[in-house]
Amino acid sequence: TIGAIPWEAGVPAQIATLGAVGAGTGMYFAKKVEVTQLPEMVAAFHSLVGLAATATSIGSHLNEVAHFAAGDPMAGIHMGAIYAGTFIGTVT
């Protein structure tokens, strides 16, 4: 479960803060947007999902550079997943 993860100090507070910022942003746009503008809003939020996927893939690559340099046979699979995440994220 999520309670079994050994969190570093400050990580739960960061998660809660970012969750609150996201919820606040969503509520702001939800109250501002008319019903006829919903397709545009969905498309805009979907582009943020693509940006998040791209950032996550790039961050995964930067975090695991030593893993790729060590010649680990699983590094190719990991690089494939990073490539797919970056490509799909940027296309969307």
mmCIF file of N, CA, C and O in Angstrom, residues 5-92:
data_model
loop_
_atom_site.group_PDB
_atom_site.id
_atom_site.type_symbol
_atom_site.label_atom_id
_atom_site.label_comp_id
_atom_site.label_asym_id
_atom_site.label_seq_id
_atom_site.Cartn_x
_atom_site.Cartn_y
_atom_site.Cartn_z
ATOM 1 N N ILE A 5 5.402 2.907 1.691
ATOM 2 C CA ILE A 5 6.491 3.577 0.981
ATOM 3 C C ILE A 5 7.304 4.390 1.978
ATOM 4 O O ILE A 5 6.756 5.177 2.748
ATOM 5 N N PRO A 6 8.629 4.220 1.961
ATOM 6 C CA PRO A 6 9.469 5.007 2.888
ATOM 7 C C PRO A 6 9.679 6.431 2.352
ATOM 8 O O PRO A 6 10.638 6.717 1.650
ATOM 9 N N TRP A 7 8.780 7.320 2.680
ATOM 10 C CA TRP A 7 8.836 8.695 2.184
ATOM 11 C C TRP A 7 10.031 9.426 2.777
ATOM 12 O O TRP A 7 10.344 9.301 3.941
ATOM 13 N N GLU A 8 10.678 10.249 1.962
ATOM 14 C CA GLU A 8 11.684 11.162 2.477
ATOM 15 C C GLU A 8 10.947 12.323 3.143
ATOM 16 O O GLU A 8 9.786 12.596 2.853
ATOM 17 N N ALA A 9 11.639 13.012 4.039
ATOM 18 C CA ALA A 9 11.017 14.124 4.756
ATOM 19 C C ALA A 9 10.558 15.191 3.770
ATOM 20 O O ALA A 9 11.276 15.565 2.850
ATOM 21 N N GLY A 10 9.366 15.660 3.922
ATOM 22 C CA GLY A 10 8.841 16.727 3.085
ATOM 23 C C GLY A 10 8.064 16.272 1.865
ATOM 24 O O GLY A 10 7.326 17.069 1.281
ATOM 25 N N VAL A 11 8.209 15.025 1.451
ATOM 26 C CA VAL A 11 7.523 14.565 0.240
ATOM 27 C C VAL A 11 6.000 14.563 0.421
ATOM 28 O O VAL A 11 5.279 15.039 -0.466
ATOM 29 N N PRO A 12 5.460 14.052 1.534
ATOM 30 C CA PRO A 12 3.994 14.120 1.684
ATOM 31 C C PRO A 12 3.457 15.550 1.663
ATOM 32 O O PRO A 12 2.401 15.806 1.087
ATOM 33 N N ALA A 13 4.208 16.482 2.224
ATOM 34 C CA ALA A 13 3.770 17.881 2.193
ATOM 35 C C ALA A 13 3.799 18.424 0.768
ATOM 36 O O ALA A 13 2.912 19.184 0.366
ATOM 37 N N GLN A 14 4.800 18.035 -0.011
ATOM 38 C CA GLN A 14 4.868 18.462 -1.406
ATOM 39 C C GLN A 14 3.692 17.909 -2.196
ATOM 40 O O GLN A 14 3.082 18.617 -3.003
ATOM 41 N N ILE A 15 3.369 16.645 -1.970
ATOM 42 C CA ILE A 15 2.245 16.023 -2.668
ATOM 43 C C ILE A 15 0.942 16.723 -2.309
ATOM 44 O O ILE A 15 0.121 17.041 -3.174
ATOM 45 N N ALA A 16 0.752 16.996 -1.021
ATOM 46 C CA ALA A 16 -0.471 17.669 -0.577
ATOM 47 C C ALA A 16 -0.560 19.085 -1.149
ATOM 48 O O ALA A 16 -1.630 19.520 -1.596
ATOM 49 N N THR A 17 0.565 19.793 -1.170
ATOM 50 C CA THR A 17 0.571 21.157 -1.698
ATOM 51 C C THR A 17 0.250 21.173 -3.190
ATOM 52 O O THR A 17 -0.588 21.960 -3.647
ATOM 53 N N LEU A 18 0.908 20.307 -3.948
ATOM 54 C CA LEU A 18 0.644 20.262 -5.381
ATOM 55 C C LEU A 18 -0.779 19.800 -5.678
ATOM 56 O O LEU A 18 -1.410 20.269 -6.630
ATOM 57 N N GLY A 19 -1.302 18.879 -4.873
ATOM 58 C CA GLY A 19 -2.686 18.452 -5.036
ATOM 59 C C GLY A 19 -3.660 19.591 -4.783
ATOM 60 O O GLY A 19 -4.645 19.764 -5.512
ATOM 61 N N ALA A 20 -3.368 20.404 -3.756
ATOM 62 C CA ALA A 20 -4.229 21.545 -3.455
ATOM 63 C C ALA A 20 -4.163 22.591 -4.563
ATOM 64 O O ALA A 20 -5.195 23.169 -4.940
ATOM 65 N N VAL A 21 -2.963 22.827 -5.107
ATOM 66 C CA VAL A 21 -2.830 23.777 -6.216
ATOM 67 C C VAL A 21 -3.609 23.279 -7.427
ATOM 68 O O VAL A 21 -4.332 24.046 -8.083
ATOM 69 N N GLY A 22 -3.493 21.987 -7.721
ATOM 70 C CA GLY A 22 -4.228 21.418 -8.856
ATOM 71 C C GLY A 22 -5.733 21.496 -8.647
ATOM 72 O O GLY A 22 -6.485 21.823 -9.580
ATOM 73 N N ALA A 23 -6.184 21.194 -7.443
ATOM 74 C CA ALA A 23 -7.619 21.264 -7.158
ATOM 75 C C ALA A 23 -8.123 22.699 -7.255
ATOM 76 O O ALA A 23 -9.209 22.956 -7.798
ATOM 77 N N GLY A 24 -7.338 23.638 -6.749
ATOM 78 C CA GLY A 24 -7.728 25.047 -6.829
ATOM 79 C C GLY A 24 -7.802 25.539 -8.259
ATOM 80 O O GLY A 24 -8.734 26.253 -8.646
ATOM 81 N N THR A 25 -6.823 25.139 -9.066
ATOM 82 C CA THR A 25 -6.823 25.521 -10.474
ATOM 83 C C THR A 25 -8.027 24.925 -11.197
ATOM 84 O O THR A 25 -8.701 25.606 -11.981
ATOM 85 N N GLY A 26 -8.310 23.671 -10.925
ATOM 86 C CA GLY A 26 -9.462 23.014 -11.536
ATOM 87 C C GLY A 26 -10.776 23.666 -11.139
ATOM 88 O O GLY A 26 -11.659 23.860 -11.986
ATOM 89 N N MET A 27 -10.905 24.010 -9.869
ATOM 90 C CA MET A 27 -12.131 24.675 -9.412
ATOM 91 C C MET A 27 -12.282 26.057 -10.048
ATOM 92 O O MET A 27 -13.391 26.462 -10.408
ATOM 93 N N TYR A 28 -11.180 26.770 -10.189
ATOM 94 C CA TYR A 28 -11.231 28.094 -10.816
ATOM 95 C C TYR A 28 -11.773 27.991 -12.244
ATOM 96 O O TYR A 28 -12.677 28.719 -12.635
ATOM 97 N N PHE A 29 -11.188 27.064 -13.010
ATOM 98 C CA PHE A 29 -11.634 26.911 -14.393
ATOM 99 C C PHE A 29 -13.034 26.319 -14.478
ATOM 100 O O PHE A 29 -13.801 26.661 -15.381
ATOM 101 N N ALA A 30 -13.390 25.456 -13.558
ATOM 102 C CA ALA A 30 -14.722 24.853 -13.586
ATOM 103 C C ALA A 30 -15.810 25.899 -13.363
ATOM 104 O O ALA A 30 -16.886 25.824 -13.955
ATOM 105 N N LYS A 31 -15.523 26.877 -12.518
ATOM 106 C CA LYS A 31 -16.515 27.920 -12.260
ATOM 107 C C LYS A 31 -16.533 28.982 -13.356
ATOM 108 O O LYS A 31 -17.532 29.656 -13.556
ATOM 109 N N LYS A 32 -15.425 29.126 -14.079
ATOM 110 C CA LYS A 32 -15.307 30.161 -15.093
ATOM 111 C C LYS A 32 -15.841 29.726 -16.455
ATOM 112 O O LYS A 32 -16.342 30.539 -17.219
ATOM 113 N N VAL A 33 -15.749 28.446 -16.766
ATOM 114 C CA VAL A 33 -16.055 27.945 -18.105
ATOM 115 C C VAL A 33 -17.550 27.659 -18.247
ATOM 116 O O VAL A 33 -18.171 27.067 -17.371
ATOM 117 N N GLU A 34 -18.094 28.096 -19.383
ATOM 118 C CA GLU A 34 -19.492 27.797 -19.704
ATOM 119 C C GLU A 34 -19.603 26.373 -20.237
ATOM 120 O O GLU A 34 -18.621 25.785 -20.685
ATOM 121 N N VAL A 35 -20.800 25.827 -20.231
ATOM 122 C CA VAL A 35 -21.021 24.460 -20.692
ATOM 123 C C VAL A 35 -20.622 24.303 -22.156
ATOM 124 O O VAL A 35 -20.072 23.276 -22.549
ATOM 125 N N THR A 36 -20.835 25.316 -22.961
ATOM 126 C CA THR A 36 -20.503 25.219 -24.384
ATOM 127 C C THR A 36 -18.996 25.224 -24.634
ATOM 128 O O THR A 36 -18.544 24.895 -25.719
ATOM 129 N N GLN A 37 -18.206 25.591 -23.628
ATOM 130 C CA GLN A 37 -16.752 25.625 -23.772
ATOM 131 C C GLN A 37 -16.076 24.359 -23.214
ATOM 132 O O GLN A 37 -14.854 24.288 -23.199
ATOM 133 N N LEU A 38 -16.861 23.395 -22.784
ATOM 134 C CA LEU A 38 -16.282 22.196 -22.181
ATOM 135 C C LEU A 38 -15.342 21.434 -23.113
ATOM 136 O O LEU A 38 -14.281 20.988 -22.656
ATOM 137 N N PRO A 39 -15.655 21.251 -24.401
ATOM 138 C CA PRO A 39 -14.697 20.538 -25.255
ATOM 139 C C PRO A 39 -13.326 21.211 -25.313
ATOM 140 O O PRO A 39 -12.293 20.546 -25.285
ATOM 141 N N GLU A 40 -13.316 22.542 -25.368
ATOM 142 C CA GLU A 40 -12.042 23.261 -25.385
ATOM 143 C C GLU A 40 -11.297 23.079 -24.073
ATOM 144 O O GLU A 40 -10.073 22.946 -24.053
ATOM 145 N N MET A 41 -12.024 23.087 -22.959
ATOM 146 C CA MET A 41 -11.383 22.914 -21.665
ATOM 147 C C MET A 41 -10.799 21.513 -21.526
ATOM 148 O O MET A 41 -9.683 21.335 -21.033
ATOM 149 N N VAL A 42 -11.520 20.514 -21.980
ATOM 150 C CA VAL A 42 -11.019 19.146 -21.937
ATOM 151 C C VAL A 42 -9.757 19.031 -22.781
ATOM 152 O O VAL A 42 -8.770 18.408 -22.363
ATOM 153 N N ALA A 43 -9.747 19.639 -23.947
ATOM 154 C CA ALA A 43 -8.565 19.601 -24.805
ATOM 155 C C ALA A 43 -7.389 20.307 -24.142
ATOM 156 O O ALA A 43 -6.246 19.833 -24.212
ATOM 157 N N ALA A 44 -7.644 21.422 -23.480
ATOM 158 C CA ALA A 44 -6.567 22.145 -22.801
ATOM 159 C C ALA A 44 -5.982 21.318 -21.660
ATOM 160 O O ALA A 44 -4.761 21.239 -21.501
ATOM 161 N N PHE A 45 -6.838 20.692 -20.868
ATOM 162 C CA PHE A 45 -6.331 19.861 -19.772
ATOM 163 C C PHE A 45 -5.641 18.611 -20.300
ATOM 164 O O PHE A 45 -4.687 18.125 -19.698
ATOM 165 N N HIS A 46 -6.086 18.108 -21.437
ATOM 166 C CA HIS A 46 -5.421 16.945 -22.025
ATOM 167 C C HIS A 46 -4.006 17.301 -22.477
ATOM 168 O O HIS A 46 -3.095 16.485 -22.379
ATOM 169 N N SER A 47 -3.823 18.517 -22.949
ATOM 170 C CA SER A 47 -2.472 18.928 -23.333
ATOM 171 C C SER A 47 -1.566 19.007 -22.111
ATOM 172 O O SER A 47 -0.372 18.730 -22.196
ATOM 173 N N LEU A 48 -2.124 19.347 -20.952
ATOM 174 C CA LEU A 48 -1.335 19.339 -19.715
ATOM 175 C C LEU A 48 -0.929 17.916 -19.334
ATOM 176 O O LEU A 48 0.161 17.702 -18.793
ATOM 177 N N VAL A 49 -1.777 16.949 -19.626
ATOM 178 C CA VAL A 49 -1.434 15.550 -19.370
ATOM 179 C C VAL A 49 -0.262 15.127 -20.250
ATOM 180 O O VAL A 49 0.658 14.447 -19.797
ATOM 181 N N GLY A 50 -0.271 15.549 -21.509
ATOM 182 C CA GLY A 50 0.850 15.264 -22.402
ATOM 183 C C GLY A 50 2.138 15.905 -21.913
ATOM 184 O O GLY A 50 3.210 15.293 -21.951
ATOM 185 N N LEU A 51 2.040 17.133 -21.424
ATOM 186 C CA LEU A 51 3.210 17.817 -20.875
ATOM 187 C C LEU A 51 3.737 17.074 -19.647
ATOM 188 O O LEU A 51 4.948 16.907 -19.486
ATOM 189 N N ALA A 52 2.831 16.598 -18.796
ATOM 190 C CA ALA A 52 3.249 15.847 -17.609
ATOM 191 C C ALA A 52 3.921 14.531 -17.996
ATOM 192 O O ALA A 52 4.927 14.130 -17.390
ATOM 193 N N ALA A 53 3.399 13.845 -19.009
ATOM 194 C CA ALA A 53 4.012 12.592 -19.459
ATOM 195 C C ALA A 53 5.406 12.831 -20.012
ATOM 196 O O ALA A 53 6.346 12.068 -19.737
ATOM 197 N N THR A 54 5.558 13.905 -20.764
ATOM 198 C CA THR A 54 6.871 14.231 -21.318
ATOM 199 C C THR A 54 7.849 14.583 -20.210
ATOM 200 O O THR A 54 8.986 14.100 -20.198
ATOM 201 N N ALA A 55 7.435 15.400 -19.263
ATOM 202 C CA ALA A 55 8.309 15.782 -18.156
ATOM 203 C C ALA A 55 8.695 14.578 -17.307
ATOM 204 O O ALA A 55 9.844 14.457 -16.858
ATOM 205 N N THR A 56 7.755 13.662 -17.083
ATOM 206 C CA THR A 56 8.039 12.459 -16.309
ATOM 207 C C THR A 56 9.053 11.581 -17.022
ATOM 208 O O THR A 56 9.978 11.052 -16.398
ATOM 209 N N SER A 57 8.914 11.434 -18.314
ATOM 210 C CA SER A 57 9.857 10.614 -19.082
ATOM 211 C C SER A 57 11.256 11.227 -19.083
ATOM 212 O O SER A 57 12.248 10.519 -18.896
ATOM 213 N N ILE A 58 11.333 12.521 -19.275
ATOM 214 C CA ILE A 58 12.633 13.182 -19.258
ATOM 215 C C ILE A 58 13.255 13.081 -17.869
ATOM 216 O O ILE A 58 14.448 12.806 -17.727
ATOM 217 N N GLY A 59 12.454 13.284 -16.835
ATOM 218 C CA GLY A 59 12.956 13.150 -15.466
ATOM 219 C C GLY A 59 13.422 11.742 -15.156
ATOM 220 O O GLY A 59 14.432 11.546 -14.476
ATOM 221 N N SER A 60 12.720 10.744 -15.669
ATOM 222 C CA SER A 60 13.132 9.359 -15.470
ATOM 223 C C SER A 60 14.474 9.095 -16.135
ATOM 224 O O SER A 60 15.338 8.412 -15.572
ATOM 225 N N HIS A 61 14.668 9.644 -17.306
ATOM 226 C CA HIS A 61 15.953 9.475 -18.000
ATOM 227 C C HIS A 61 17.077 10.149 -17.220
ATOM 228 O O HIS A 61 18.145 9.562 -17.011
ATOM 229 N N LEU A 62 16.851 11.374 -16.768
ATOM 230 C CA LEU A 62 17.888 12.087 -16.030
ATOM 231 C C LEU A 62 18.207 11.414 -14.699
ATOM 232 O O LEU A 62 19.352 11.422 -14.251
ATOM 233 N N ASN A 63 17.207 10.832 -14.075
ATOM 234 C CA ASN A 63 17.391 10.175 -12.780
ATOM 235 C C ASN A 63 18.127 8.852 -12.914
ATOM 236 O O ASN A 63 18.777 8.410 -11.970
ATOM 237 N N GLU A 64 18.032 8.203 -14.049
ATOM 238 C CA GLU A 64 18.581 6.859 -14.230
ATOM 239 C C GLU A 64 19.774 6.813 -15.180
ATOM 240 O O GLU A 64 20.046 5.782 -15.776
ATOM 241 N N VAL A 65 20.521 7.898 -15.319
ATOM 242 C CA VAL A 65 21.640 7.929 -16.254
ATOM 243 C C VAL A 65 22.665 6.849 -15.920
ATOM 244 O O VAL A 65 23.174 6.161 -16.807
ATOM 245 N N ALA A 66 22.974 6.650 -14.646
ATOM 246 C CA ALA A 66 23.953 5.627 -14.259
ATOM 247 C C ALA A 66 23.459 4.235 -14.627
ATOM 248 O O ALA A 66 24.250 3.352 -14.964
ATOM 249 N N HIS A 67 22.166 4.017 -14.568
ATOM 250 C CA HIS A 67 21.558 2.735 -14.922
ATOM 251 C C HIS A 67 21.833 2.396 -16.387
ATOM 252 O O HIS A 67 22.114 1.262 -16.732
ATOM 253 N N PHE A 68 21.792 3.400 -17.239
ATOM 254 C CA PHE A 68 22.014 3.161 -18.669
ATOM 255 C C PHE A 68 23.498 2.971 -18.977
ATOM 256 O O PHE A 68 23.870 2.217 -19.856
ATOM 257 N N ALA A 69 24.357 3.678 -18.252
ATOM 258 C CA ALA A 69 25.797 3.588 -18.498
ATOM 259 C C ALA A 69 26.391 2.284 -17.976
ATOM 260 O O ALA A 69 27.449 1.868 -18.424
ATOM 261 N N ALA A 70 25.718 1.622 -17.034
ATOM 262 C CA ALA A 70 26.253 0.406 -16.412
ATOM 263 C C ALA A 70 26.127 -0.816 -17.310
ATOM 264 O O ALA A 70 26.664 -1.862 -16.983
ATOM 265 N N GLY A 71 25.435 -0.718 -18.407
ATOM 266 C CA GLY A 71 25.290 -1.847 -19.316
ATOM 267 C C GLY A 71 24.265 -2.873 -18.852
ATOM 268 O O GLY A 71 24.326 -4.034 -19.226
ATOM 269 N N ASP A 72 23.315 -2.446 -18.053
ATOM 270 C CA ASP A 72 22.261 -3.333 -17.570
ATOM 271 C C ASP A 72 21.401 -3.777 -18.754
ATOM 272 O O ASP A 72 20.981 -2.953 -19.567
ATOM 273 N N PRO A 73 21.119 -5.080 -18.884
ATOM 274 C CA PRO A 73 20.306 -5.525 -20.026
ATOM 275 C C PRO A 73 18.877 -4.978 -20.011
ATOM 276 O O PRO A 73 18.241 -4.885 -21.061
ATOM 277 N N MET A 74 18.386 -4.607 -18.850
ATOM 278 C CA MET A 74 17.030 -4.036 -18.785
ATOM 279 C C MET A 74 17.008 -2.560 -19.179
ATOM 280 O O MET A 74 15.942 -1.968 -19.319
ATOM 281 N N ALA A 75 18.172 -1.968 -19.362
ATOM 282 C CA ALA A 75 18.229 -0.549 -19.706
ATOM 283 C C ALA A 75 17.557 -0.283 -21.055
ATOM 284 O O ALA A 75 16.943 0.763 -21.243
ATOM 285 N N GLY A 76 17.661 -1.227 -21.981
ATOM 286 C CA GLY A 76 17.018 -1.040 -23.280
ATOM 287 C C GLY A 76 15.505 -0.965 -23.170
ATOM 288 O O GLY A 76 14.862 -0.159 -23.845
ATOM 289 N N ILE A 77 14.946 -1.791 -22.314
ATOM 290 C CA ILE A 77 13.492 -1.759 -22.103
ATOM 291 C C ILE A 77 13.089 -0.439 -21.461
ATOM 292 O O ILE A 77 12.100 0.192 -21.849
ATOM 293 N N HIS A 78 13.874 -0.016 -20.481
ATOM 294 C CA HIS A 78 13.587 1.244 -19.801
ATOM 295 C C HIS A 78 13.698 2.414 -20.789
ATOM 296 O O HIS A 78 12.857 3.317 -20.793
ATOM 297 N N MET A 79 14.722 2.388 -21.640
ATOM 298 C CA MET A 79 14.867 3.450 -22.632
ATOM 299 C C MET A 79 13.703 3.442 -23.625
ATOM 300 O O MET A 79 13.235 4.502 -24.052
ATOM 301 N N GLY A 80 13.224 2.253 -23.980
ATOM 302 C CA GLY A 80 12.060 2.166 -24.862
ATOM 303 C C GLY A 80 10.830 2.784 -24.228
ATOM 304 O O GLY A 80 10.058 3.496 -24.896
ATOM 305 N N ALA A 81 10.644 2.530 -22.944
ATOM 306 C CA ALA A 81 9.502 3.111 -22.237
ATOM 307 C C ALA A 81 9.635 4.626 -22.137
ATOM 308 O O ALA A 81 8.648 5.363 -22.284
ATOM 309 N N ILE A 82 10.852 5.090 -21.900
ATOM 310 C CA ILE A 82 11.080 6.538 -21.841
ATOM 311 C C ILE A 82 10.806 7.172 -23.203
ATOM 312 O O ILE A 82 10.163 8.217 -23.306
ATOM 313 N N TYR A 83 11.293 6.536 -24.264
ATOM 314 C CA TYR A 83 11.052 7.056 -25.617
ATOM 315 C C TYR A 83 9.555 7.095 -25.915
ATOM 316 O O TYR A 83 9.040 8.093 -26.429
ATOM 317 N N ALA A 84 8.853 6.018 -25.596
ATOM 318 C CA ALA A 84 7.411 5.962 -25.863
ATOM 319 C C ALA A 84 6.674 7.038 -25.070
ATOM 320 O O ALA A 84 5.787 7.721 -25.605
ATOM 321 N N GLY A 85 7.028 7.199 -23.803
ATOM 322 C CA GLY A 85 6.376 8.225 -22.984
ATOM 323 C C GLY A 85 6.625 9.630 -23.498
ATOM 324 O O GLY A 85 5.720 10.468 -23.522
ATOM 325 N N THR A 86 7.856 9.872 -23.921
ATOM 326 C CA THR A 86 8.184 11.198 -24.451
ATOM 327 C C THR A 86 7.468 11.436 -25.781
ATOM 328 O O THR A 86 6.889 12.503 -26.005
ATOM 329 N N PHE A 87 7.478 10.440 -26.661
ATOM 330 C CA PHE A 87 6.831 10.596 -27.957
ATOM 331 C C PHE A 87 5.321 10.786 -27.816
ATOM 332 O O PHE A 87 4.748 11.720 -28.380
ATOM 333 N N ILE A 88 4.680 9.915 -27.048
ATOM 334 C CA ILE A 88 3.228 10.005 -26.882
ATOM 335 C C ILE A 88 2.844 11.294 -26.172
ATOM 336 O O ILE A 88 1.861 11.944 -26.521
ATOM 337 N N GLY A 89 3.640 11.666 -25.168
ATOM 338 C CA GLY A 89 3.354 12.911 -24.444
ATOM 339 C C GLY A 89 3.459 14.135 -25.323
ATOM 340 O O GLY A 89 2.647 15.057 -25.217
ATOM 341 N N THR A 90 4.466 14.174 -26.186
ATOM 342 C CA THR A 90 4.618 15.349 -27.035
ATOM 343 C C THR A 90 3.600 15.374 -28.175
ATOM 344 O O THR A 90 3.193 16.457 -28.605
ATOM 345 N N VAL A 91 3.181 14.212 -28.642
ATOM 346 C CA VAL A 91 2.168 14.180 -29.702
ATOM 347 C C VAL A 91 0.820 14.650 -29.165
ATOM 348 O O VAL A 91 0.086 15.363 -29.852
ATOM 349 N N THR A 92 0.491 14.271 -27.946
ATOM 350 C CA THR A 92 -0.799 14.675 -27.382
ATOM 351 C C THR A 92 -0.721 16.082 -26.875
ATOM 352 O O THR A 92 -1.668 16.759 -26.712
#
